[in-house]
Tab-separated table of C-alpha atoms and ligand atoms in Angstrom:
chain	number	residue	atom	x	y	z
A	1	MET	CA	-62.691	41.993	-107.782
A	2	ASN	CA	-61.861	44.866	-105.519
A	3	PRO	CA	-63.828	47.932	-106.660
A	4	TRP	CA	-61.186	50.491	-105.715
A	5	VAL	CA	-58.177	48.701	-107.258
A	6	ILE	CA	-57.002	49.982	-110.648
A	7	ASP	CA	-58.310	47.754	-113.461
A	8	THR	CA	-54.975	46.850	-114.989
A	9	ILE	CA	-53.550	45.929	-111.566
A	10	GLU	CA	-56.544	43.659	-111.011
A	11	GLN	CA	-55.740	41.908	-114.311
A	12	LEU	CA	-52.012	41.696	-113.618
A	13	ARG	CA	-50.585	38.298	-112.635
A	14	PRO	CA	-47.301	37.886	-110.746
A	15	TYR	CA	-44.232	37.118	-112.858
A	16	ALA	CA	-43.986	33.321	-113.230
A	17	ALA	CA	-40.348	32.686	-112.355
A	18	GLY	CA	-38.543	29.460	-113.238
A	19	LYS	CA	-39.089	26.765	-110.647
A	20	PRO	CA	-36.324	26.872	-108.008
A	21	LEU	CA	-34.092	23.790	-107.811
A	22	GLU	CA	-34.637	23.427	-104.070
A	23	GLU	CA	-38.404	23.441	-104.549
A	24	LEU	CA	-38.317	20.581	-107.057
A	25	GLU	CA	-35.869	18.585	-104.952
A	26	ARG	CA	-38.104	19.067	-101.893
A	27	GLU	CA	-41.206	18.020	-103.814
A	28	LEU	CA	-39.641	14.927	-105.354
A	29	GLY	CA	-37.411	14.048	-102.404
A	30	ILE	CA	-34.401	13.987	-104.730
A	31	THR	CA	-31.084	15.800	-105.011
A	32	GLY	CA	-29.041	16.779	-108.057
A	33	ALA	CA	-31.897	18.147	-110.169
A	34	CYS	CA	-30.880	20.490	-112.961
A	35	LYS	CA	-32.387	23.878	-113.677
A	36	LEU	CA	-32.501	24.982	-117.286
A	37	ALA	CA	-35.393	27.361	-116.762
A	38	SER	CA	-34.100	30.878	-116.145
A	39	ASN	CA	-31.248	31.416	-118.592
A	40	GLU	CA	-28.712	31.475	-115.789
A	41	ASN	CA	-25.034	31.030	-116.525
A	42	PRO	CA	-24.107	27.437	-115.632
A	43	LEU	CA	-20.418	28.345	-115.230
A	44	GLY	CA	-21.225	31.059	-112.708
A	45	PRO	CA	-19.424	34.373	-112.378
A	46	SER	CA	-15.709	35.086	-112.587
A	47	PRO	CA	-13.885	33.937	-109.435
A	48	ARG	CA	-12.674	37.531	-109.217
A	49	ALA	CA	-16.283	38.706	-108.923
A	50	LEU	CA	-16.909	36.243	-106.104
A	51	GLN	CA	-13.868	37.496	-104.274
A	52	ALA	CA	-14.940	41.109	-104.742
A	53	ALA	CA	-18.435	40.301	-103.464
A	54	GLN	CA	-16.916	38.784	-100.364
A	55	SER	CA	-14.707	41.801	-99.813
A	56	ALA	CA	-17.835	43.982	-99.820
A	57	LEU	CA	-19.313	42.201	-96.803
A	58	GLY	CA	-17.277	44.184	-94.289
A	59	ALA	CA	-19.194	47.334	-95.194
A	60	LEU	CA	-22.764	46.010	-95.196
A	61	HIS	CA	-23.759	48.559	-92.554
A	62	ARG	CA	-23.008	51.371	-95.058
A	63	TYR	CA	-25.364	52.483	-97.795
A	64	PRO	CA	-23.979	51.854	-101.266
A	65	ASP	CA	-22.570	54.689	-103.384
A	66	ALA	CA	-25.858	56.020	-104.780
A	67	GLY	CA	-24.065	57.434	-107.810
A	68	ALA	CA	-21.958	54.268	-108.330
A	69	TYR	CA	-19.035	56.485	-109.307
A	70	GLU	CA	-16.376	53.814	-109.783
A	71	LEU	CA	-18.576	51.289	-111.597
A	72	LYS	CA	-19.897	53.943	-113.973
A	73	GLN	CA	-16.334	55.043	-114.726
A	74	ARG	CA	-15.369	51.483	-115.630
A	75	LEU	CA	-18.462	50.828	-117.674
A	76	ALA	CA	-18.104	54.141	-119.471
A	77	ALA	CA	-14.479	53.409	-120.364
A	78	LYS	CA	-15.333	49.935	-121.578
A	79	LEU	CA	-18.275	51.103	-123.690
A	80	SER	CA	-16.718	54.381	-124.904
A	81	VAL	CA	-19.553	56.464	-123.481
A	82	THR	CA	-19.619	58.974	-120.627
A	83	PRO	CA	-20.704	58.113	-117.056
A	84	ALA	CA	-23.586	60.579	-117.471
A	85	GLU	CA	-25.020	58.246	-120.117
A	86	ILE	CA	-25.279	55.294	-117.726
A	87	VAL	CA	-28.126	54.480	-115.335
A	88	LEU	CA	-27.928	51.463	-113.052
A	89	GLY	CA	-30.880	49.337	-112.058
A	90	ASN	CA	-31.785	46.557	-109.663
A	91	GLY	CA	-31.530	44.217	-112.626
A	92	SER	CA	-32.443	45.549	-116.050
A	93	ASN	CA	-35.899	44.468	-114.986
A	94	GLU	CA	-36.132	47.501	-112.739
A	95	LEU	CA	-34.981	49.751	-115.578
A	96	LEU	CA	-37.831	48.500	-117.773
A	97	ASP	CA	-40.285	49.457	-115.085
A	98	LEU	CA	-38.521	52.755	-114.491
A	99	LEU	CA	-38.695	53.642	-118.192
A	100	VAL	CA	-42.450	53.161	-118.221
A	101	ARG	CA	-42.939	55.037	-114.942
A	102	THR	CA	-40.741	57.908	-116.046
A	103	PHE	CA	-41.943	58.415	-119.588
A	104	ALA	CA	-45.502	57.093	-119.919
A	105	THR	CA	-48.905	57.647	-118.328
A	106	PRO	CA	-52.312	56.105	-119.065
A	107	GLU	CA	-52.687	58.772	-121.811
A	108	HIS	CA	-49.664	57.305	-123.596
A	109	HIS	CA	-48.939	54.013	-125.311
A	110	VAL	CA	-46.098	51.501	-125.604
A	111	VAL	CA	-45.232	48.888	-128.251
A	112	PHE	CA	-43.490	45.523	-127.886
A	113	GLY	CA	-43.346	42.142	-129.626
A	114	GLU	CA	-45.323	39.025	-128.795
A	115	PRO	CA	-43.952	36.643	-127.651
A	116	SER	CA	-41.201	38.633	-126.030
A	117	PHE	CA	-40.069	39.381	-122.488
A	118	VAL	CA	-43.235	39.440	-120.365
A	119	VAL	CA	-41.959	42.302	-118.208
A	120	TYR	CA	-42.759	44.849	-120.972
A	121	ARG	CA	-46.422	43.976	-120.677
A	122	MET	CA	-46.274	43.830	-116.885
A	123	ALA	CA	-44.597	47.233	-116.626
A	124	ALA	CA	-47.193	48.756	-118.948
A	125	MET	CA	-50.075	47.221	-117.033
A	126	ALA	CA	-48.633	48.254	-113.672
A	127	GLY	CA	-48.635	51.839	-114.901
A	128	GLY	CA	-52.031	51.531	-116.591
A	129	VAL	CA	-50.362	52.350	-119.916
A	130	PRO	CA	-52.119	51.018	-123.042
A	131	PHE	CA	-49.952	48.862	-125.299
A	132	ALA	CA	-49.716	47.100	-128.646
A	133	ALA	CA	-48.256	43.577	-128.503
A	134	VAL	CA	-47.165	43.004	-132.101
A	135	PRO	CA	-46.936	39.342	-133.196
A	136	LEU	CA	-43.524	38.082	-134.274
A	137	THR	CA	-43.202	36.616	-137.767
A	138	GLN	CA	-41.694	33.120	-137.714
A	139	GLN	CA	-40.487	33.855	-134.184
A	140	VAL	CA	-38.580	36.970	-135.280
A	141	HIS	CA	-39.528	40.549	-134.360
A	142	ASP	CA	-41.561	42.079	-137.190
A	143	LEU	CA	-40.015	45.538	-137.046
A	144	GLY	CA	-42.145	46.829	-139.920
A	145	ALA	CA	-45.330	45.861	-138.093
A	146	MET	CA	-43.974	47.350	-134.868
A	147	ALA	CA	-43.223	50.654	-136.597
A	148	ALA	CA	-46.731	50.574	-138.042
A	149	ALA	CA	-48.171	50.068	-134.525
A	150	VAL	CA	-46.651	53.341	-133.350
A	151	GLN	CA	-49.238	56.018	-132.590
A	152	PRO	CA	-48.796	59.746	-131.963
A	153	ASN	CA	-48.937	59.058	-128.198
A	154	THR	CA	-46.500	56.098	-128.236
A	155	ARG	CA	-43.671	56.828	-125.807
A	156	LEU	CA	-41.685	53.568	-125.697
A	157	VAL	CA	-40.946	50.742	-128.112
A	158	PHE	CA	-39.261	47.653	-126.636
A	159	VAL	CA	-37.174	45.288	-128.764
A	160	ALA	CA	-35.385	42.410	-127.067
A	161	ASN	CA	-32.368	41.549	-129.189
A	162	PRO	CA	-31.714	38.621	-128.993
A	163	ASN	CA	-35.334	38.006	-128.110
A	164	ASN	CA	-36.543	36.021	-125.139
A	165	PRO	CA	-38.154	33.428	-125.412
A	166	THR	CA	-37.407	32.820	-129.105
A	167	GLY	CA	-33.611	33.327	-129.189
A	168	SER	CA	-34.008	35.138	-132.512
A	169	TYR	CA	-32.317	38.415	-133.386
A	170	VAL	CA	-32.710	41.344	-135.729
A	171	SER	CA	-29.779	42.282	-137.934
A	172	ARG	CA	-27.839	45.519	-138.013
A	173	ALA	CA	-29.479	46.479	-141.315
A	174	ALA	CA	-33.029	45.744	-140.131
A	175	LEU	CA	-32.510	47.526	-136.842
A	176	SER	CA	-30.925	50.545	-138.516
A	177	GLN	CA	-33.852	50.944	-140.849
A	178	PHE	CA	-36.281	50.565	-137.956
A	179	LEU	CA	-34.576	53.143	-135.736
A	180	SER	CA	-34.392	55.624	-138.597
A	181	SER	CA	-38.106	55.231	-139.241
A	182	LEU	CA	-39.266	55.985	-135.686
A	183	PRO	CA	-40.505	59.431	-134.659
A	184	HIS	CA	-38.345	61.380	-132.217
A	185	THR	CA	-41.249	61.725	-129.792
A	186	LEU	CA	-40.693	58.186	-128.526
A	187	ILE	CA	-37.922	56.174	-126.912
A	188	PRO	CA	-36.708	53.002	-128.644
A	189	VAL	CA	-35.507	50.569	-125.968
A	190	LEU	CA	-33.145	47.804	-127.056
A	191	ASP	CA	-33.138	45.152	-124.376
A	192	GLU	CA	-29.803	43.393	-124.829
A	193	ALA	CA	-29.848	41.040	-121.841
A	194	TYR	CA	-28.159	38.403	-124.055
A	195	PHE	CA	-25.865	40.790	-125.946
A	196	GLU	CA	-22.619	39.053	-124.914
A	197	TYR	CA	-23.891	35.670	-126.143
A	198	ALA	CA	-24.706	36.765	-129.696
A	199	THR	CA	-22.206	35.479	-132.232
A	200	ALA	CA	-23.853	36.228	-135.607
A	201	SER	CA	-21.721	38.512	-137.767
A	202	ASP	CA	-24.664	40.804	-138.559
A	203	TYR	CA	-25.774	41.097	-134.928
A	204	PRO	CA	-25.714	44.859	-134.372
A	205	ASP	CA	-23.359	46.771	-132.131
A	206	SER	CA	-26.208	48.996	-131.042
A	207	LEU	CA	-23.976	51.633	-129.456
A	208	GLN	CA	-22.774	52.382	-132.984
A	209	LEU	CA	-26.373	53.079	-134.037
A	210	ARG	CA	-27.082	55.867	-131.604
A	211	HIS	CA	-26.902	58.492	-134.338
A	212	LEU	CA	-29.985	56.904	-135.921
A	213	HIS	CA	-32.312	57.936	-133.107
A	214	PRO	CA	-31.762	60.705	-130.537
A	215	ASN	CA	-33.491	58.806	-127.707
A	216	LEU	CA	-32.061	55.321	-128.108
A	217	VAL	CA	-31.855	53.399	-124.815
A	218	VAL	CA	-29.778	50.210	-124.648
A	219	LEU	CA	-30.239	47.882	-121.672
A	220	ARG	CA	-27.685	45.325	-120.576
A	221	THR	CA	-27.271	43.206	-117.472
A	222	PHE	CA	-24.812	41.363	-115.253
A	223	SER	CA	-27.399	38.610	-114.744
A	224	LYS	CA	-26.778	36.481	-117.805
A	225	ALA	CA	-23.305	36.088	-119.338
A	226	TYR	CA	-21.626	37.662	-116.284
A	227	GLY	CA	-23.354	35.113	-114.070
A	228	LEU	CA	-24.449	37.525	-111.331
A	229	ALA	CA	-28.241	37.104	-111.484
A	230	ALA	CA	-28.645	36.982	-107.703
A	231	LEU	CA	-26.998	40.361	-107.192
A	232	ARG	CA	-29.535	42.171	-109.402
A	233	LEU	CA	-27.584	44.634	-111.505
A	234	GLY	CA	-28.440	45.971	-114.913
A	235	TYR	CA	-27.625	49.192	-116.728
A	236	ALA	CA	-29.013	51.517	-119.327
A	237	ILE	CA	-26.921	53.430	-121.843
A	238	CYS	CA	-28.871	56.447	-123.006
A	239	PRO	CA	-28.588	60.164	-123.766
A	240	PRO	CA	-27.624	62.137	-120.613
A	241	GLU	CA	-30.907	64.017	-120.686
A	242	LEU	CA	-32.894	60.780	-120.392
A	243	ALA	CA	-30.473	59.426	-117.791
A	244	ASP	CA	-31.158	62.525	-115.727
A	245	TYR	CA	-34.913	61.902	-115.733
A	246	LEU	CA	-34.468	58.225	-114.865
A	247	ASN	CA	-32.159	59.194	-111.996
A	248	ARG	CA	-34.846	61.513	-110.626
A	249	VAL	CA	-37.394	58.712	-110.452
A	250	ARG	CA	-35.275	55.739	-109.376
A	251	ALA	CA	-34.801	54.746	-105.752
A	252	PRO	CA	-31.496	56.184	-104.489
A	253	PHE	CA	-29.775	52.915	-103.527
A	254	ASN	CA	-31.149	50.576	-106.182
A	255	ALA	CA	-27.718	49.172	-107.088
A	256	ASN	CA	-26.312	47.535	-103.975
A	257	SER	CA	-22.667	47.692	-102.952
A	258	VAL	CA	-21.983	43.951	-103.245
A	259	ALA	CA	-23.258	44.071	-106.823
A	260	GLN	CA	-21.266	47.188	-107.676
A	261	LEU	CA	-17.983	45.664	-106.499
A	262	ALA	CA	-18.644	42.245	-108.034
A	263	ALA	CA	-19.593	43.851	-111.348
A	264	MET	CA	-16.358	45.836	-111.522
A	265	ALA	CA	-14.344	42.698	-110.931
A	266	ALA	CA	-16.414	40.787	-113.489
A	267	LEU	CA	-15.743	43.480	-116.102
A	268	GLY	CA	-12.046	43.020	-115.484
A	269	ASP	CA	-12.078	39.295	-116.239
A	270	GLU	CA	-12.449	39.142	-119.998
A	271	ASP	CA	-11.048	35.620	-120.186
A	272	HIS	CA	-13.883	34.303	-118.064
A	273	LEU	CA	-16.471	36.024	-120.234
A	274	LYS	CA	-14.839	34.612	-123.371
A	275	LYS	CA	-14.953	31.117	-121.922
A	276	VAL	CA	-18.627	31.539	-120.986
A	277	VAL	CA	-19.544	32.775	-124.457
A	278	SER	CA	-17.566	30.170	-126.404
A	279	THR	CA	-18.790	27.296	-124.231
A	280	ASN	CA	-22.346	28.484	-124.718
A	281	ALA	CA	-21.936	28.810	-128.485
A	282	LEU	CA	-20.588	25.245	-128.784
A	283	GLU	CA	-23.215	23.738	-126.516
A	284	ARG	CA	-25.997	25.746	-128.170
A	285	GLU	CA	-25.016	24.255	-131.509
A	286	ARG	CA	-24.791	20.738	-130.102
A	287	VAL	CA	-28.133	20.953	-128.237
A	288	THR	CA	-29.780	22.377	-131.356
A	289	ALA	CA	-28.440	19.495	-133.452
A	290	GLU	CA	-29.346	16.787	-130.954
A	291	LEU	CA	-32.893	17.997	-130.326
A	292	SER	CA	-33.431	18.551	-134.064
A	293	ALA	CA	-32.299	14.979	-134.674
A	294	LEU	CA	-35.214	13.878	-132.463
A	295	GLY	CA	-37.572	15.494	-134.965
A	296	LEU	CA	-38.205	18.553	-132.800
A	297	GLN	CA	-38.306	22.096	-134.095
A	298	VAL	CA	-35.456	24.101	-132.622
A	299	TRP	CA	-35.367	27.755	-133.611
A	300	PRO	CA	-31.925	29.233	-134.302
A	301	SER	CA	-30.733	31.017	-131.153
A	302	GLN	CA	-28.225	33.786	-130.495
A	303	ALA	CA	-28.773	33.557	-126.742
A	304	ASN	CA	-28.087	31.021	-123.986
A	305	PHE	CA	-31.326	29.124	-124.460
A	306	VAL	CA	-33.288	27.505	-127.243
A	307	LEU	CA	-36.966	27.566	-128.075
A	308	VAL	CA	-38.100	24.029	-128.816
A	309	GLY	CA	-41.351	23.102	-130.563
A	310	PHE	CA	-42.715	19.679	-129.679
A	311	GLY	CA	-45.914	19.629	-131.719
A	312	ARG	CA	-47.858	18.673	-128.594
A	313	PRO	CA	-48.746	20.349	-125.293
A	314	GLY	CA	-45.607	21.693	-123.641
A	315	ALA	CA	-47.177	21.835	-120.174
A	316	ALA	CA	-47.419	18.028	-119.989
A	317	LEU	CA	-43.846	17.596	-121.236
A	318	TYR	CA	-42.691	20.175	-118.711
A	319	ASP	CA	-44.229	18.066	-115.907
A	320	GLN	CA	-42.715	14.851	-117.224
A	321	LEU	CA	-39.273	16.468	-117.444
A	322	LEU	CA	-39.669	17.779	-113.888
A	323	ARG	CA	-40.203	14.244	-112.681
A	324	LEU	CA	-36.882	13.363	-114.297
A	325	GLY	CA	-35.240	16.222	-112.401
A	326	VAL	CA	-34.962	18.613	-115.340
A	327	ILE	CA	-36.547	22.046	-114.982
A	328	THR	CA	-37.410	23.801	-118.255
A	329	ARG	CA	-39.741	26.718	-118.920
A	330	PRO	CA	-43.296	26.368	-120.236
A	331	LEU	CA	-44.507	29.321	-122.300
A	332	PRO	CA	-48.208	30.188	-122.154
A	333	PRO	CA	-48.138	32.120	-125.476
A	334	LEU	CA	-46.425	29.152	-127.193
A	335	PRO	CA	-48.331	26.165	-125.778
A	336	GLU	CA	-46.485	23.534	-127.813
A	337	CYS	CA	-43.033	24.833	-126.933
A	338	LEU	CA	-40.606	24.849	-124.065
A	339	ARG	CA	-37.723	27.216	-123.543
A	340	ILE	CA	-34.587	25.363	-122.484
A	341	THR	CA	-31.486	27.077	-121.120
A	342	ILE	CA	-28.093	25.892	-122.374
A	343	GLY	CA	-26.410	24.322	-119.366
A	344	THR	CA	-23.055	22.646	-118.874
A	345	GLY	CA	-22.237	19.750	-121.210
A	346	GLU	CA	-23.308	17.338	-118.521
A	347	GLU	CA	-26.606	19.123	-117.849
A	348	ASN	CA	-27.362	19.268	-121.551
A	349	ASN	CA	-26.718	15.531	-121.927
A	350	ARG	CA	-29.065	14.878	-119.063
A	351	MET	CA	-31.709	17.151	-120.577
A	352	VAL	CA	-31.444	15.514	-124.021
A	353	SER	CA	-31.805	12.026	-122.568
A	354	ALA	CA	-34.766	13.162	-120.447
A	355	VAL	CA	-36.412	14.593	-123.569
A	356	LYS	CA	-35.736	11.320	-125.411
A	357	SER	CA	-37.322	9.314	-122.645
A	358	VAL	CA	-40.472	11.448	-122.402
A	359	LEU	CA	-40.918	11.324	-126.174
A	360	SER	CA	-40.676	7.541	-126.351
B	401	PLP	C1	-33.241	38.080	-118.110
B	401	PLP	C2	-33.782	39.215	-118.913
B	401	PLP	C3	-33.805	40.524	-118.426
B	401	PLP	C4	-33.630	40.921	-117.000
B	401	PLP	O1	-32.547	40.598	-116.376
B	401	PLP	P1	-32.179	41.257	-114.979
B	401	PLP	O2	-31.779	40.086	-114.171
B	401	PLP	O3	-33.346	41.978	-114.409
B	401	PLP	O4	-31.060	42.179	-115.318
B	401	PLP	C5	-34.217	41.548	-119.243
B	401	PLP	N1	-34.611	41.292	-120.486
B	401	PLP	C6	-34.634	40.073	-120.984
B	401	PLP	C7	-35.082	39.867	-122.379
B	401	PLP	C8	-34.242	38.978	-120.215
B	401	PLP	O5	-34.340	37.750	-120.711
């Protein structure tokens, strides 16, 4: 305990990232381990994005375009919004933090689901902002309970859709009702990191719901389906007035030039994205069926991972799977579960046989 450090910072713990492949291979003295821990895209980015990233290397001595003119133009055209409604971040992770820093103080309050993306809690704690973590119902966001948790001083409400770590989603109808019910003194934030992966017919096109709340912020990222996690690029779509405030607070060069160029190229390769999404949907269904057949509980997922309930401590299973070269993700709030990313067909086969062998 350091007496002069802010309480909530003292309580904060560093983000527990998925175990790196190299670390496991070093520890076990093996090669060829497989990482299904961080919801990365096993097919990687579009080859066009790789080429664009390489072409950016000649100008590494230059600062990036702080306004990301070209990328915002492309995104705006694709999304049918204006460039003034787009804010880029060093991953959508940074935008989450930026939203809290820009719009909330310790006198305010934020609301999010539990279990959901841990960064909402971390961002609130880093800013000393009080929060309500509203339990999910059967691993789905309880939007009614979240609306009921809103106080007069609530400034932000975070909904991950699809949710991480559960893979669940809220429908267009449920989300519409929720947005309409929220006061206009707060900012609803829809974190759509897995937007491209969702295939359910009633999964909302949130940009069509912007008339339901004047402050709606939608977050998306190039880290997941676009396969560019290492380049750290996410974006917010929000009213220009909010974008203006976020742009005042953000660091000027938070979206690097390699990422900007790679992202533009990735946006241009729709075939690659389609292949990524359809491969994931097929493998997600197969993994769900095969793990269910082992008697495990597998929650329906709209993302590129599944939440698996084992009915016994997940931490021990996580260790056993590590020893078989398969990295999954233990979840402290769900001690009998693991979150498992959908990999390539081969990786998924390996994961399923590792699970079989630790269960027997
Ligand atoms: C992965 C993830 C993000 C953050 O991704 P970035 O790499 O920072 O863009 C945000 N929200 C959720 C729910 C995620 O799972």
